[in-house]
mmCIF file of C-alpha atoms in Angstrom:
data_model
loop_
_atom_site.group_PDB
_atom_site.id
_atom_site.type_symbol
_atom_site.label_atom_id
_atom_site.label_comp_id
_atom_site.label_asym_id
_atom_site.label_seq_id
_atom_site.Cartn_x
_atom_site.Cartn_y
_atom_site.Cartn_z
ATOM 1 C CA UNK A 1 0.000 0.000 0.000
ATOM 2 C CA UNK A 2 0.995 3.768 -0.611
ATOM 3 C CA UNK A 3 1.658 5.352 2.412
ATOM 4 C CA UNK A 4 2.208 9.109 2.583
ATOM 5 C CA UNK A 5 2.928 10.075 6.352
ATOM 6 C CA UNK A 6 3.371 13.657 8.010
ATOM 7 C CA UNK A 7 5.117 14.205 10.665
ATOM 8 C CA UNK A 8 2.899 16.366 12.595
ATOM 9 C CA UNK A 9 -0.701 15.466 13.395
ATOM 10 C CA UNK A 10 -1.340 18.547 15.600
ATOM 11 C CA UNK A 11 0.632 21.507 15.734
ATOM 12 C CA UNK A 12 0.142 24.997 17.726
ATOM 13 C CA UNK A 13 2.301 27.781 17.285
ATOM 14 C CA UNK A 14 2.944 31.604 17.444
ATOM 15 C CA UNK A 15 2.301 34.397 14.915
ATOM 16 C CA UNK A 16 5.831 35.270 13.602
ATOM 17 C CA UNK A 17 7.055 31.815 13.917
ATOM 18 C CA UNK A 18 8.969 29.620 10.653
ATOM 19 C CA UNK A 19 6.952 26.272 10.506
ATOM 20 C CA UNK A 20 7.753 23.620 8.823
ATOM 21 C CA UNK A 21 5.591 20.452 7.819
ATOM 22 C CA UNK A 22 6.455 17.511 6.527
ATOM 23 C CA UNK A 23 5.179 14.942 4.211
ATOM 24 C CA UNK A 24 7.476 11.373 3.385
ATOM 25 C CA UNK A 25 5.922 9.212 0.398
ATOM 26 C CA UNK A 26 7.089 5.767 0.190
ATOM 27 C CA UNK A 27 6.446 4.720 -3.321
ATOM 28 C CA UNK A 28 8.483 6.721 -5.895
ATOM 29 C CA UNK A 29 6.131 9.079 -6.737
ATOM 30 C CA UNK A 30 7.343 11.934 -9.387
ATOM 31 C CA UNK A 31 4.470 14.374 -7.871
ATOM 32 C CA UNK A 32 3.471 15.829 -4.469
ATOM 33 C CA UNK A 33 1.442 18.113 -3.378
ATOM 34 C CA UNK A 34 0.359 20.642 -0.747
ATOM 35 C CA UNK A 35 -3.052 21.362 0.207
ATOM 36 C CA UNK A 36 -5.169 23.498 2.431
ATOM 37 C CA UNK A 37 -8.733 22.557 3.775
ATOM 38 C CA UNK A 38 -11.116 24.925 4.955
ATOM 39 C CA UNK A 39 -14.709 24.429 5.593
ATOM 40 C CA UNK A 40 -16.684 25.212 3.136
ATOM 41 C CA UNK A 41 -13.752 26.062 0.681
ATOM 42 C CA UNK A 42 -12.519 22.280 0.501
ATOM 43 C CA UNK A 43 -8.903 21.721 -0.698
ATOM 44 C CA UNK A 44 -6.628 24.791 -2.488
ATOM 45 C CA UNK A 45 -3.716 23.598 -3.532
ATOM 46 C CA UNK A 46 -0.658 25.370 -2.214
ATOM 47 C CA UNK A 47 2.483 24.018 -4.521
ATOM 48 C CA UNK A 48 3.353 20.989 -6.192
ATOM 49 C CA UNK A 49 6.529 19.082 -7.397
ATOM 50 C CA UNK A 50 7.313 17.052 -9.726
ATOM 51 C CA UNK A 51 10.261 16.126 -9.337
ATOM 52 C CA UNK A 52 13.307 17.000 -6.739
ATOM 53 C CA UNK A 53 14.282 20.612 -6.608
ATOM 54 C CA UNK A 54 11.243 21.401 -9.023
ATOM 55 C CA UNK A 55 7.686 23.478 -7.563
ATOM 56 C CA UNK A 56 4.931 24.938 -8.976
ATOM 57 C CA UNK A 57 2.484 27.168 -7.639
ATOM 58 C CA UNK A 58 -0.575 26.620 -6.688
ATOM 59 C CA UNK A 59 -4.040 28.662 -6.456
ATOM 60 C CA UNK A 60 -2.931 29.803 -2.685
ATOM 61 C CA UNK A 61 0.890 30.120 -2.747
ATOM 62 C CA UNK A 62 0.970 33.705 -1.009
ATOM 63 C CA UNK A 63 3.007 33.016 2.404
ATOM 64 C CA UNK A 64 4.392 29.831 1.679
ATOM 65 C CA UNK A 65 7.508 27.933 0.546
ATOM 66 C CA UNK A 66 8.342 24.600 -0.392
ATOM 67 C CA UNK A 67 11.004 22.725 -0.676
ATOM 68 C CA UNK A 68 11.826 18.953 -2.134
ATOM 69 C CA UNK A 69 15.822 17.946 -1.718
ATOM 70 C CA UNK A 70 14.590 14.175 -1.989
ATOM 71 C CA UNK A 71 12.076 12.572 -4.073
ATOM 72 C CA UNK A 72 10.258 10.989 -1.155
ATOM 73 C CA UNK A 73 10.154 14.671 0.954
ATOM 74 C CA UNK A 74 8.370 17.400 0.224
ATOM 75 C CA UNK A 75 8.342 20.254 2.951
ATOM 76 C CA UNK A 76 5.658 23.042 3.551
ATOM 77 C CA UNK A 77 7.360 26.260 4.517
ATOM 78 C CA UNK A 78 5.776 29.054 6.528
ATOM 79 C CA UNK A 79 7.967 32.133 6.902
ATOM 80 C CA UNK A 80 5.989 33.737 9.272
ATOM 81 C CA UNK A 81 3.029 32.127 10.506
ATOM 82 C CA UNK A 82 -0.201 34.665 10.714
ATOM 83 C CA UNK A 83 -3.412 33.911 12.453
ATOM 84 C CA UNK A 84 -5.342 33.176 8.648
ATOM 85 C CA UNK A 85 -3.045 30.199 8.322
ATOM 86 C CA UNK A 86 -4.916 28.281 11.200
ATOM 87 C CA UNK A 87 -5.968 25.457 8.864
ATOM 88 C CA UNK A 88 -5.559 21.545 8.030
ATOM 89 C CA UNK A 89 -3.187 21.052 5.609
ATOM 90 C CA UNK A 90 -3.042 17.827 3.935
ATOM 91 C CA UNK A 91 -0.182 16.516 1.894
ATOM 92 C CA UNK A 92 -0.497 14.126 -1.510
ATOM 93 C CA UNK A 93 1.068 12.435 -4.276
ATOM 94 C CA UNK A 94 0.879 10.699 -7.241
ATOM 95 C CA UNK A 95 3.299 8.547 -9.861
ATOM 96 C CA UNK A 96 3.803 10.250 -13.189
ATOM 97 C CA UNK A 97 0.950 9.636 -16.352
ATOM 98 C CA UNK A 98 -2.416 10.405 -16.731
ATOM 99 C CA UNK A 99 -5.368 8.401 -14.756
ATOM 100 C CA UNK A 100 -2.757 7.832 -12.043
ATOM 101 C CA UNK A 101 -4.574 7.971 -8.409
ATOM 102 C CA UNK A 102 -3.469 10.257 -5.618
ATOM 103 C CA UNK A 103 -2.491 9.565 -3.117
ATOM 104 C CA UNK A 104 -3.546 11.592 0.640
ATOM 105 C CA UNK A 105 -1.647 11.928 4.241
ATOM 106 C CA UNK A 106 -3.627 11.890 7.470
ATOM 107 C CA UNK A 107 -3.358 15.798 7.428
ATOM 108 C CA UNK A 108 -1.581 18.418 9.856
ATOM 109 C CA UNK A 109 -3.970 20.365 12.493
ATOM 110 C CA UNK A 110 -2.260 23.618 12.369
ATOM 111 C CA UNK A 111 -3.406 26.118 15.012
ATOM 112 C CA UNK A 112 -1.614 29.913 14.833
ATOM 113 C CA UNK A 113 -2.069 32.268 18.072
ATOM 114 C CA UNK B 1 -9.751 27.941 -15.187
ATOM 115 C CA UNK B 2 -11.862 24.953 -13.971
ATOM 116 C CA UNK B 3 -14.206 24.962 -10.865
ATOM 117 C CA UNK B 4 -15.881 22.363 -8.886
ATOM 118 C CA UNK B 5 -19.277 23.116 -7.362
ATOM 119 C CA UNK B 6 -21.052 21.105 -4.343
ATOM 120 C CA UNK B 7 -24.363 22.677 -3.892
ATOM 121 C CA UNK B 8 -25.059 20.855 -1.090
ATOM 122 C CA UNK B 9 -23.123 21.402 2.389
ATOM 123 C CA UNK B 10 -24.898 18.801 4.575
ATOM 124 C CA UNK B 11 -27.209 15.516 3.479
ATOM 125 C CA UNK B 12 -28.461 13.150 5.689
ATOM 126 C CA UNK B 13 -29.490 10.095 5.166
ATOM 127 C CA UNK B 14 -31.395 6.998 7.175
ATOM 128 C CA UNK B 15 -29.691 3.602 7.191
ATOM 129 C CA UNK B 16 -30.113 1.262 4.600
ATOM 130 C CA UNK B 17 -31.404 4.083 2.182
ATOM 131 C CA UNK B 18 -30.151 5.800 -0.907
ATOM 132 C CA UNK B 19 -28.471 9.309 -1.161
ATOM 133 C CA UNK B 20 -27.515 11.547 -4.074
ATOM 134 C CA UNK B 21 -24.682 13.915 -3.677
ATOM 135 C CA UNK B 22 -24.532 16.364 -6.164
ATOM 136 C CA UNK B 23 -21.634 17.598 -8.188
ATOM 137 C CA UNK B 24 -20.790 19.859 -10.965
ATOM 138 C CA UNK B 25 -17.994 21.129 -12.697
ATOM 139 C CA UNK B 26 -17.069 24.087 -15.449
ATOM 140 C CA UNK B 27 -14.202 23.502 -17.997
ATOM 141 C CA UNK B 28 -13.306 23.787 -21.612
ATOM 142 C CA UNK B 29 -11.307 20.827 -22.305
ATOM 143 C CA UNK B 30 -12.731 17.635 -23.475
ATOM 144 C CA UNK B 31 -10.467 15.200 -21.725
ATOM 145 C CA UNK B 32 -9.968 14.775 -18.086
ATOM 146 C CA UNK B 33 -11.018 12.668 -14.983
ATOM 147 C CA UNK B 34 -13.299 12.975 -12.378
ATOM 148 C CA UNK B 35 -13.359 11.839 -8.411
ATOM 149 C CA UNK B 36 -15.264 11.046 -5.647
ATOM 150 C CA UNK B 37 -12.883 11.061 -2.266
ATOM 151 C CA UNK B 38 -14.484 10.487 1.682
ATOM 152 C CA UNK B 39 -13.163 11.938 4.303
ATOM 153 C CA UNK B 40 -14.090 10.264 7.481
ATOM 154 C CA UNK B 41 -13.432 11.980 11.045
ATOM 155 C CA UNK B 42 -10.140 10.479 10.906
ATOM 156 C CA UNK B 43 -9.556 12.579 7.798
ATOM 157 C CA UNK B 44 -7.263 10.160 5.912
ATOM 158 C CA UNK B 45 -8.647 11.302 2.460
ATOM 159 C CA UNK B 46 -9.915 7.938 0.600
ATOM 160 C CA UNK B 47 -10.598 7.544 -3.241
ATOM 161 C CA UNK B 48 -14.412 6.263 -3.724
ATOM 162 C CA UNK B 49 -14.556 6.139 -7.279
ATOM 163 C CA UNK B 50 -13.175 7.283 -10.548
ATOM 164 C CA UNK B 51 -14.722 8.490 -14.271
ATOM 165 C CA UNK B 52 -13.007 9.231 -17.350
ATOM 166 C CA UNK B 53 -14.214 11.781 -19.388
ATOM 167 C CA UNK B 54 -14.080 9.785 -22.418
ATOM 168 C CA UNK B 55 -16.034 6.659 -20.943
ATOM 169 C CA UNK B 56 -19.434 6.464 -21.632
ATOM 170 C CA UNK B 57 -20.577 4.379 -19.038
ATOM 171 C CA UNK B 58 -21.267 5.266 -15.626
ATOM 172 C CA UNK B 59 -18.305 4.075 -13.036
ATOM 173 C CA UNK B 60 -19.768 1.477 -10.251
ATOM 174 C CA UNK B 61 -17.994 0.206 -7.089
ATOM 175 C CA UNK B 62 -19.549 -2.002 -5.158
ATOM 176 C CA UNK B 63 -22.560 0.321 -3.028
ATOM 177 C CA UNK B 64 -21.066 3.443 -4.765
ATOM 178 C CA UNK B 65 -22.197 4.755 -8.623
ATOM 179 C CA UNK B 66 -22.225 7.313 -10.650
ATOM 180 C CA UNK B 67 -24.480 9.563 -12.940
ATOM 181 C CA UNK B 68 -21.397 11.340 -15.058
ATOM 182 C CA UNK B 69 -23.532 14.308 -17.448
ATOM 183 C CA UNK B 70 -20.632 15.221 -20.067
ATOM 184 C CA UNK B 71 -22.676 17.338 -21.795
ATOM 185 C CA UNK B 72 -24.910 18.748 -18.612
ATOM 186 C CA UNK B 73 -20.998 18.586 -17.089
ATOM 187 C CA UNK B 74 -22.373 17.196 -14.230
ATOM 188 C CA UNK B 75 -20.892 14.364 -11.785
ATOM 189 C CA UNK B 76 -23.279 12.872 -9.087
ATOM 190 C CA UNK B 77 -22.648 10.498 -6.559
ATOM 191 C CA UNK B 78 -24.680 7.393 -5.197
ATOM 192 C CA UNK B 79 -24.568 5.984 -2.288
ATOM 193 C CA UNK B 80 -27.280 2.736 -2.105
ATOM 194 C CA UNK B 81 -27.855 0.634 1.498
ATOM 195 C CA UNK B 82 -26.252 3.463 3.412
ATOM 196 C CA UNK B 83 -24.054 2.772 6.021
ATOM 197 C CA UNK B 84 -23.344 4.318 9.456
ATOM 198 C CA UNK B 85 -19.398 4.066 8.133
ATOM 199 C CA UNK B 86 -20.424 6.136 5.139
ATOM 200 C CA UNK B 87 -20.861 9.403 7.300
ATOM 201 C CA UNK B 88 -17.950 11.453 6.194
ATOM 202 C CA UNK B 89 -16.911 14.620 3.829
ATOM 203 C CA UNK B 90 -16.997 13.691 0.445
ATOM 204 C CA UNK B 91 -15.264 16.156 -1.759
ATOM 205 C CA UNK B 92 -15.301 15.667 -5.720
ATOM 206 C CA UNK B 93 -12.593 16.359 -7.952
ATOM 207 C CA UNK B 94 -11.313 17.197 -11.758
ATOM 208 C CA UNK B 95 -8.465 16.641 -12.607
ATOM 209 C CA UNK B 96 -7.547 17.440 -16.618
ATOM 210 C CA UNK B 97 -5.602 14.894 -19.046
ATOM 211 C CA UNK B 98 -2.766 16.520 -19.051
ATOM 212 C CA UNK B 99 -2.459 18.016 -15.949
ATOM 213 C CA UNK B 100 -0.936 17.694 -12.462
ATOM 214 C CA UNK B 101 -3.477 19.284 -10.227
ATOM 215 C CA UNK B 102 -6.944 18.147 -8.714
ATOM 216 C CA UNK B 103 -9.320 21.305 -8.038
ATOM 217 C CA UNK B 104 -11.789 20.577 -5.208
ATOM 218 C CA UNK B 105 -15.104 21.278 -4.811
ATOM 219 C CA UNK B 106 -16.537 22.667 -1.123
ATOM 220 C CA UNK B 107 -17.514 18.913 0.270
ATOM 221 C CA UNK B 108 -20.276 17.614 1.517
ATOM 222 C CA UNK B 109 -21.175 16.721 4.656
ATOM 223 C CA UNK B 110 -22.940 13.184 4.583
ATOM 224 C CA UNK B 111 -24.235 11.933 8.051
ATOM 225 C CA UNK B 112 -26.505 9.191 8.138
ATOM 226 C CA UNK B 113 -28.971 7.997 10.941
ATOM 227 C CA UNK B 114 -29.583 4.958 12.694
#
């Protein structure tokens, strides 16, 4: 079975602070993603890679990096967490080709006060 | 740009009976795929089903179907002998041919009584 894991479940931290989260995938995928879920709003996607040291934007890149050293790692970067960042954020992937499934972590529970 | 619409925040449904969630979708290309994912409390995101644009027929798994509109671009979701397990988010999806990205719709809250 894919597994994509993040590191953090739960999170709480303070405005101003650099946050990182973390997603490992375990199957070789060329692609992964970073999403935000909001009620209401469902998923945005944040960035995406496709392959080490590459990113794309998203529809909601404003106050966020990314970065991806290693195909299986793909980091979520917040500079300087704000108070409108409170969110779940759920990493993805998916192998390269079209019709290919993707993949979803448990999510990250991140709380900004 | 393409959207995804879920007119419907919250459904209910009784046990053992039949639901219709209600997608649609806007784009201009002509080939591309469409999802159904549940989300239950635990929030591990889950694929449910899967239609290609270019398929005629109607995608089926197991309790779960589909009534995929190309021309009405519209993608609803079945759920038949509802299950207490089947309360969740369900989100759809489109995803283009050639293209990397799923956009989301809003989700739908699906709870379903005893």
């Amino acid at each position: 079975d894919v597994k994509v894991t993040q590191s953090s479940r739960y999170l709480v931290k303070r405005t101003g602070e650099k946050v990182f989260l973390e997603c490992v995938q375990d199957m070789d995928h060329e692609n992964m993603f970073w999403y935000r879920q909001d009620p209401g709003l469902g998923l945005r996607l944040i960035y995406f890679s496709y392959d080490v040291k590459m990113k794309e934007k998203g529809d909601i890149p404003e106050g966020y990096s990314v970065s991806r050293e290693k195909k299986e790692r793909f980091s979520l970067i917040l500079e300087s967490a704000s108070t409108n960042q409170t969110s779940m954020y759920l990493c993805a992937s998916r192998t390269g080709g079209s019709g290919n499934t993707i993949y979803f972590g448990e999510g990250s529970w991140l709380t900004v006060v | 740009a393409q959207t995804v619409t879920q007119s419907q925040p919250e459904m209910s449904v009784q046990e053992a009976e039949t639901v219709t969630l209600s997608c649609t979708y806007d784009t201009s290309e002509s080939d591309y795929y469409l999802f159904w994912y549940k989300q239950p409390p635990s929030r591990q995101m889950i694929l449910v089903i899967r239609q290609e644009a270019y398929k005629q027929q109607n995608a089926t798994e197991n309790r779960f179907s589909v009534n995929f509109q190309k021309a009405a671009k519209s993608f609803s979701l079945k759920i038949s002998d509802s299950q207490l397990g089947d309360a969740a988010m369900y989100f759809c999806a489109y995803r283009s041919d050639a293209g990397n990205m799923l956009t989301f719709g809003g989700g739908t809250r699906l709870m379903v009584k005893p």
